[in-house]
CSV table of C-alpha atoms in Angstrom, one decimal:
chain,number,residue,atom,x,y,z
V,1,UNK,CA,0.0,0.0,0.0
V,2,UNK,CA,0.9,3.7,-0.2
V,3,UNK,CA,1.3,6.1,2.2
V,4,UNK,CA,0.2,9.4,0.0
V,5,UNK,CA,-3.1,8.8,1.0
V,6,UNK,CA,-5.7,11.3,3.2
V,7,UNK,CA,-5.2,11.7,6.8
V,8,UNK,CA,-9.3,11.3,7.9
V,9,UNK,CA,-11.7,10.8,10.8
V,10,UNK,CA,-14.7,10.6,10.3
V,11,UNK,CA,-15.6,10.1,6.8
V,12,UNK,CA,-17.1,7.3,5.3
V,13,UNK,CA,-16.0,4.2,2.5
V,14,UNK,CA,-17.4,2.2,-0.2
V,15,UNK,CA,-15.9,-0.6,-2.6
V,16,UNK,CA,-17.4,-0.9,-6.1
V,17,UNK,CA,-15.3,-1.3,-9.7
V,18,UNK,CA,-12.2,-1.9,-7.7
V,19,UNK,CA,-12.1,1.3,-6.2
V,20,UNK,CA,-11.9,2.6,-2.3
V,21,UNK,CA,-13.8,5.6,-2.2
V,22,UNK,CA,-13.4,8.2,0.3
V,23,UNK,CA,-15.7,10.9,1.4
V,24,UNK,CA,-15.7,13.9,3.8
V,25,UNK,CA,-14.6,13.2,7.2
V,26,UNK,CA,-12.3,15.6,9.2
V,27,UNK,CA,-8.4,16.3,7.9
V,28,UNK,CA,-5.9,15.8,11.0
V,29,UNK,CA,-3.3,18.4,10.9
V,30,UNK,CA,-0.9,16.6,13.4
V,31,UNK,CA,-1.2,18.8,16.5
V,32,UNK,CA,-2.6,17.9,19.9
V,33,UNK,CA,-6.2,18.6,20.5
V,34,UNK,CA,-9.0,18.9,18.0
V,35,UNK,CA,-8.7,22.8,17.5
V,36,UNK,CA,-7.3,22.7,14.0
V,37,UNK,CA,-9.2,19.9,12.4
V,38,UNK,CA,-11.1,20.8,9.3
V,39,UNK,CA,-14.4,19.9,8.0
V,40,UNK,CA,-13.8,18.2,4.2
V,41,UNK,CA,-15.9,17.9,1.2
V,42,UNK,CA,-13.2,15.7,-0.9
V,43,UNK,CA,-13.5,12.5,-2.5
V,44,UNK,CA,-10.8,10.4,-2.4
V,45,UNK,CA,-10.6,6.9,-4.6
V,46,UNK,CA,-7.7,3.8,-4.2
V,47,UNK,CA,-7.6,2.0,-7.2
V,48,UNK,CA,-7.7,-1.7,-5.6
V,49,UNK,CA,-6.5,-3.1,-8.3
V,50,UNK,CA,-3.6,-1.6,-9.0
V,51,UNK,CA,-2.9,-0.7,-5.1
V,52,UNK,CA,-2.8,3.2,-5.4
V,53,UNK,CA,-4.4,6.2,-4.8
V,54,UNK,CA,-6.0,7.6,-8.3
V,55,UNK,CA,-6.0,11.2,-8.0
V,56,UNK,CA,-7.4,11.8,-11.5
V,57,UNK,CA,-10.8,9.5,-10.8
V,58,UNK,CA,-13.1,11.8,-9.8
V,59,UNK,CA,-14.3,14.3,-12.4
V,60,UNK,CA,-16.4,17.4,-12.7
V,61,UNK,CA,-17.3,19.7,-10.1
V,62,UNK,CA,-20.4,18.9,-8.8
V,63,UNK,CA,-20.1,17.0,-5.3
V,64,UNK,CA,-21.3,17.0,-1.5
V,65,UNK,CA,-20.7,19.3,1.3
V,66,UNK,CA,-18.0,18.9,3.5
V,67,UNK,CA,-19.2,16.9,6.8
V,68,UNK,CA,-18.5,14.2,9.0
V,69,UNK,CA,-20.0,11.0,10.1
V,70,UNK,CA,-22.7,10.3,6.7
V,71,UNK,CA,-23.6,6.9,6.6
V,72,UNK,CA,-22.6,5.3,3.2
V,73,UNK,CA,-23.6,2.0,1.2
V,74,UNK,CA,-22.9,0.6,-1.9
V,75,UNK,CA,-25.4,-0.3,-4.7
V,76,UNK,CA,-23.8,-1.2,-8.6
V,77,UNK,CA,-21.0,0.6,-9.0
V,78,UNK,CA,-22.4,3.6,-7.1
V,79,UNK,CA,-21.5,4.7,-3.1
V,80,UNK,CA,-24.2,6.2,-1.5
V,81,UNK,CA,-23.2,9.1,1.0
V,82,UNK,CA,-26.7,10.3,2.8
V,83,UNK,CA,-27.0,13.1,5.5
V,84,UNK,CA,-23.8,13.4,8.5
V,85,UNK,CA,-22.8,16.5,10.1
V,86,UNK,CA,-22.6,20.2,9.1
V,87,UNK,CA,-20.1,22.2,11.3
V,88,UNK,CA,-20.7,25.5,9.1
V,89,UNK,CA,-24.5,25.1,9.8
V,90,UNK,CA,-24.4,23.0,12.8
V,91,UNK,CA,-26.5,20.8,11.6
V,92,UNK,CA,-27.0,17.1,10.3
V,93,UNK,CA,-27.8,17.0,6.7
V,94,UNK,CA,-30.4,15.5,5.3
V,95,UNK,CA,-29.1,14.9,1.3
V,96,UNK,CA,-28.1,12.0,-0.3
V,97,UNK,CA,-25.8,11.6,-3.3
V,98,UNK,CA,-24.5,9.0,-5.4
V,99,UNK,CA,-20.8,8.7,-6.7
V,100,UNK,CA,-20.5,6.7,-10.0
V,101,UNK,CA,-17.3,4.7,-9.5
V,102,UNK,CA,-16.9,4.2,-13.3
V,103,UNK,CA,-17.6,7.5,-14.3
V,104,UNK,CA,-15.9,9.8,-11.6
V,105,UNK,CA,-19.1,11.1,-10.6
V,106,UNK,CA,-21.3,12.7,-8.4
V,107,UNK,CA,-25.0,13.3,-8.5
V,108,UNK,CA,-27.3,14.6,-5.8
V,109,UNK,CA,-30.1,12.0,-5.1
V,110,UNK,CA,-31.9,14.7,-2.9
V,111,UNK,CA,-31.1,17.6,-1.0
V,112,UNK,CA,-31.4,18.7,2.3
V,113,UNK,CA,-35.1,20.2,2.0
V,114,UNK,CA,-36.2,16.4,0.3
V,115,UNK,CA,-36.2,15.3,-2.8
V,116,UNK,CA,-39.5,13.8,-5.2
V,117,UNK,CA,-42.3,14.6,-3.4
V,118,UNK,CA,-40.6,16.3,-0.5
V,119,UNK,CA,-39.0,13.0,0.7
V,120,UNK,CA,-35.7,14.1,2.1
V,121,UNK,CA,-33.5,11.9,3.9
V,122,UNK,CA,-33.0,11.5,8.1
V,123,UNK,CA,-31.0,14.2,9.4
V,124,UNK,CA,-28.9,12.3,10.8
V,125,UNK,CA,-24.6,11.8,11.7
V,126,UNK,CA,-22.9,8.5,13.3
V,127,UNK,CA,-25.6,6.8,11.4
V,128,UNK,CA,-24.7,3.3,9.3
V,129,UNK,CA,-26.4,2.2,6.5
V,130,UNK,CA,-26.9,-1.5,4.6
V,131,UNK,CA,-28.4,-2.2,0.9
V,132,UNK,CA,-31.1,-4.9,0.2
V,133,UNK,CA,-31.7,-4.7,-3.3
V,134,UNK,CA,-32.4,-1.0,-4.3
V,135,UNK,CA,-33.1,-0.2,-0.8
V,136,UNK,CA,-30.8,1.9,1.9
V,137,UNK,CA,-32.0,1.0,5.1
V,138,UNK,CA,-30.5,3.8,7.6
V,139,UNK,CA,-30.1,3.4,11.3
V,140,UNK,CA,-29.3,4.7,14.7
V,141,UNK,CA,-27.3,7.8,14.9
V,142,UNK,CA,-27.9,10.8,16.4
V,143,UNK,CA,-29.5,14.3,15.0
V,144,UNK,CA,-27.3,16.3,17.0
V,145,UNK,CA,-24.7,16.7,19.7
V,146,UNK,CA,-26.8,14.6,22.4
V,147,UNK,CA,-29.8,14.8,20.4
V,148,UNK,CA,-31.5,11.6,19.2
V,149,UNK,CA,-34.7,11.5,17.2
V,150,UNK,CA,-36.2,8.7,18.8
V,151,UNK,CA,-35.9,7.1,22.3
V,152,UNK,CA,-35.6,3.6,20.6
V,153,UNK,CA,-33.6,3.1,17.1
V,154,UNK,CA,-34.3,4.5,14.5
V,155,UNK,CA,-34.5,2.9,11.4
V,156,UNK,CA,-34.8,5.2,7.7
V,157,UNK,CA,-35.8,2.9,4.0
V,158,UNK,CA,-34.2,5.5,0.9
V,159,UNK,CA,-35.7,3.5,-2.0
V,160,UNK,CA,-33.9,4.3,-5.0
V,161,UNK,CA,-37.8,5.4,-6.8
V,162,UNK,CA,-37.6,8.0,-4.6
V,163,UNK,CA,-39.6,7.7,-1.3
V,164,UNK,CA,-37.4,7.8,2.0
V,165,UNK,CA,-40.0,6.7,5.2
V,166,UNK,CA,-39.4,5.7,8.5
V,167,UNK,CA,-39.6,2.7,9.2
């Protein structure tokens, strides 16, 4: 492996096409405390196949908001990156976007005031996500610092026609 790669907390990963994509997370700048971290928007991708960073795979210049903690799953050769946290708003997000791994690129699914039919995503960080068919079931996490939308789990479907309910 190579060592040219980000320095991140708090971002999230997904495998398709033989690539490692990055995205957001927080950028360690090597000094003691958490003063100096910064909030990234950047996609990074690791070609698995041939065991190195690829800094020419992502094109255009259309792509998420920096943040931290978005939950992220893989369907076909697309990473889905949906909702985590805003430190310029202070708030979760509630977006969703889909990064073609063949193509290089991004396209928003919805954004944070909902997408067809008003049908935005959980506002939600430090949730996970898994994939059942073209389904992305979201879970857990937390809508704020100490704020949880739900005294039990919270469970989110994002069906890929559209409709994101709770489940």
């Amino acid at each position: 492996a190579t060592q040219d790669g980000p320095s991140l907390a708090g971002h999230c990963a997904g495998h398709a096409a033989g690539r490692l994509v990055l995205f957001g997370g927080i950028e360690r700048d090597g000094s003691a405390g958490l003063g100096n971290d910064m909030f990234r928007g950047a996609t990074h991708v690791f070609d698995t196949r041939a065991m190195r960073w690829d800094p020419d795979a992502v094109r255009g210049e259309l792509s998420p908001g920096p943040r931290r903690n978005a939950a992220c799953a893989t369907i076909g050769n697309r990473i889905i990156v949906q909702g985590g946290w805003d430190d310029y708003t202070m708030q979760a997000r509630r977006d969703a976007w889909a990064f073609d791994t063949v193509r290089g690129t991004w396209t928003e699914l919805f954004g944070d005031e909902g997408g067809p039919a008003d049908n935005g995503g959980p506002g939600l960080e430090a949730h996970k996500a898994v994939v059942s068919g073209f389904d992305m079931y979201t879970f857990g996490g937390h809508s704020g610092p100490g704020e949880y939308p739900s005294p039990t789990m919270s469970v989110n479907a994002i069906s890929f026609g559209g409709t994101v309910k709770a489940v």
